[in-house]
XYZ file of C-alpha atoms in Angstrom:
158
model
C 27.351 3.066 -11.031
C 23.835 4.165 -11.826
C 21.573 2.258 -14.146
C 18.406 3.104 -16.049
C 15.297 1.098 -15.260
C 11.639 1.349 -16.223
C 8.962 0.948 -13.570
C 5.228 0.494 -14.138
C 3.694 2.573 -11.355
C -0.040 3.209 -11.161
C -0.390 2.337 -14.833
C 2.319 4.718 -16.048
C 5.822 3.785 -17.161
C 8.622 5.772 -15.503
C 12.216 5.589 -16.659
C 14.567 6.427 -13.825
C 18.309 6.449 -13.255
C 19.073 4.705 -9.968
C 21.851 3.213 -7.907
C 21.591 -0.583 -7.648
C 21.158 -0.350 -3.863
C 18.189 2.044 -3.924
C 14.999 0.685 -2.454
C 11.657 0.886 -4.171
C 10.525 3.244 -1.390
C 13.387 5.652 -2.137
C 12.632 5.656 -5.853
C 8.879 6.114 -5.355
C 9.313 9.006 -2.940
C 12.540 10.687 -4.075
C 12.574 10.085 -7.840
C 8.857 9.909 -8.680
C 7.469 12.217 -5.984
C 4.898 9.651 -4.846
C 5.072 10.591 -1.181
C 1.854 8.823 -0.182
C 4.006 5.775 0.478
C 5.497 6.535 3.880
C 8.959 5.947 5.290
C 8.324 4.596 8.758
C 10.816 2.301 10.424
C 12.888 1.545 7.268
C 13.267 -1.959 8.711
C 10.153 -3.698 7.387
C 8.536 -3.728 10.805
C 5.760 -1.098 10.547
C 4.091 -1.543 7.134
C 3.828 2.202 6.429
C 5.648 1.662 3.129
C 3.294 -1.064 1.839
C 2.557 -1.026 -1.883
C 1.047 -3.594 -4.226
C 3.244 -5.512 -6.651
C 1.253 -7.610 -9.076
C -1.609 -7.413 -6.574
C 0.298 -8.525 -3.476
C 1.318 -6.282 -0.581
C 5.070 -5.681 -0.339
C 7.208 -3.578 1.974
C 8.838 -1.106 -0.378
C 11.538 -0.227 2.178
C 12.921 -3.761 1.944
C 12.685 -4.226 -1.810
C 15.325 -3.011 -4.228
C 13.855 -0.947 -7.036
C 15.589 -3.129 -9.630
C 13.605 -6.112 -8.322
C 10.349 -4.309 -9.172
C 11.163 -4.055 -12.877
C 8.519 -5.845 -14.935
C 5.973 -5.784 -12.127
C 2.817 -3.710 -11.836
C 3.281 -1.379 -8.873
C 0.298 0.330 -7.256
C 0.751 3.004 -4.610
C -1.917 4.812 -2.606
C -1.950 7.505 -5.310
C -3.041 4.920 -7.873
C -5.794 3.264 -5.893
C -8.708 5.584 -6.689
C -9.983 6.176 -10.202
C -11.113 9.350 -11.946
C -10.439 11.520 -8.917
C -12.700 9.381 -6.746
C -11.593 7.528 -3.659
C -11.476 3.744 -3.883
C -14.271 2.065 -1.850
C -11.670 0.998 0.729
C -10.551 4.613 1.156
C -14.195 5.722 1.444
C -14.817 3.129 4.155
C -11.785 4.304 6.143
C -13.129 7.868 6.023
C -16.742 6.940 6.805
C -15.954 4.490 9.608
C -13.207 6.612 11.126
C -10.391 4.163 10.443
C -7.992 7.088 10.258
C -6.022 8.579 13.093
C -3.110 10.882 12.252
C -2.971 9.371 8.774
C 0.733 8.531 8.648
C 0.246 4.767 8.627
C -3.050 4.863 6.710
C -1.672 4.511 3.155
C 0.174 1.316 4.071
C -2.840 -0.034 5.933
C -5.160 0.748 3.004
C -2.828 -0.976 0.537
C -2.658 -4.038 2.764
C -6.466 -3.965 3.047
C -6.675 -3.954 -0.759
C -4.454 -7.022 -0.966
C -6.533 -8.740 1.729
C -9.846 -8.053 0.007
C -8.492 -9.061 -3.401
C -7.410 -12.393 -1.933
C -10.374 -12.883 0.379
C -13.427 -10.811 -0.692
C -15.434 -11.702 2.402
C -12.904 -12.015 5.237
C -13.689 -12.555 8.899
C -12.588 -9.990 11.473
C -10.053 -12.508 12.778
C -8.622 -12.963 9.296
C -8.296 -9.193 8.834
C -6.582 -8.823 12.220
C -4.145 -11.620 11.384
C -3.305 -10.260 7.925
C -2.963 -6.684 9.223
C -0.473 -7.764 11.890
C 2.418 -6.277 9.894
C 0.898 -2.794 9.822
C 1.496 -0.775 12.962
C -0.315 2.348 14.101
C 1.105 4.369 16.979
C -2.009 6.519 17.434
C -4.610 4.104 18.722
C -6.041 0.634 18.454
C -7.110 -1.231 15.389
C -10.850 -1.602 16.028
C -11.852 1.090 13.526
C -9.317 -0.151 10.989
C -10.843 -3.646 11.089
C -14.339 -2.135 10.925
C -13.326 -0.127 7.848
C -12.006 -3.233 6.067
C -15.199 -5.145 6.914
C -17.298 -2.186 5.732
C -15.360 -2.046 2.455
C -15.839 -5.781 1.994
C -19.593 -5.348 2.336
C -19.707 -2.375 -0.024
C -17.557 -4.019 -2.652
C -19.653 -7.186 -2.622
C -16.895 -9.334 -4.047
C -16.068 -6.791 -6.779
C -12.472 -5.604 -6.576
């Protein structure tokens, strides 16, 4: 039996009719059309579906949508403001932290959570905290460089 829920996504309230077993990823992509959040492994192993819930990175493929009620959800579409890229997104572009782009939204959202928690991280800290985000295209050197670049540009301001 379907149920109506309200989700706060990127600062907007969405009322959706869902099945109790629908994941947050399914609702974001299929009901709200927010396809920036990617469906990768659907097992919580790749991080492509990472979103922020109340400022912390979560795997939306493992979370039921009903469990996100009452939380502030931020997807890659909600990261920038006024049509401008967020400084983390700018750093990924400038440093070349992008490969094919499939995993990038999840990596950027995890980077946001990292920098919110630790404004001036070490490279080792970034590598450790990014361990749950996989990229099949190449290594992670440019990804780590992009996070460090964003940290420097943001200067502790999130």
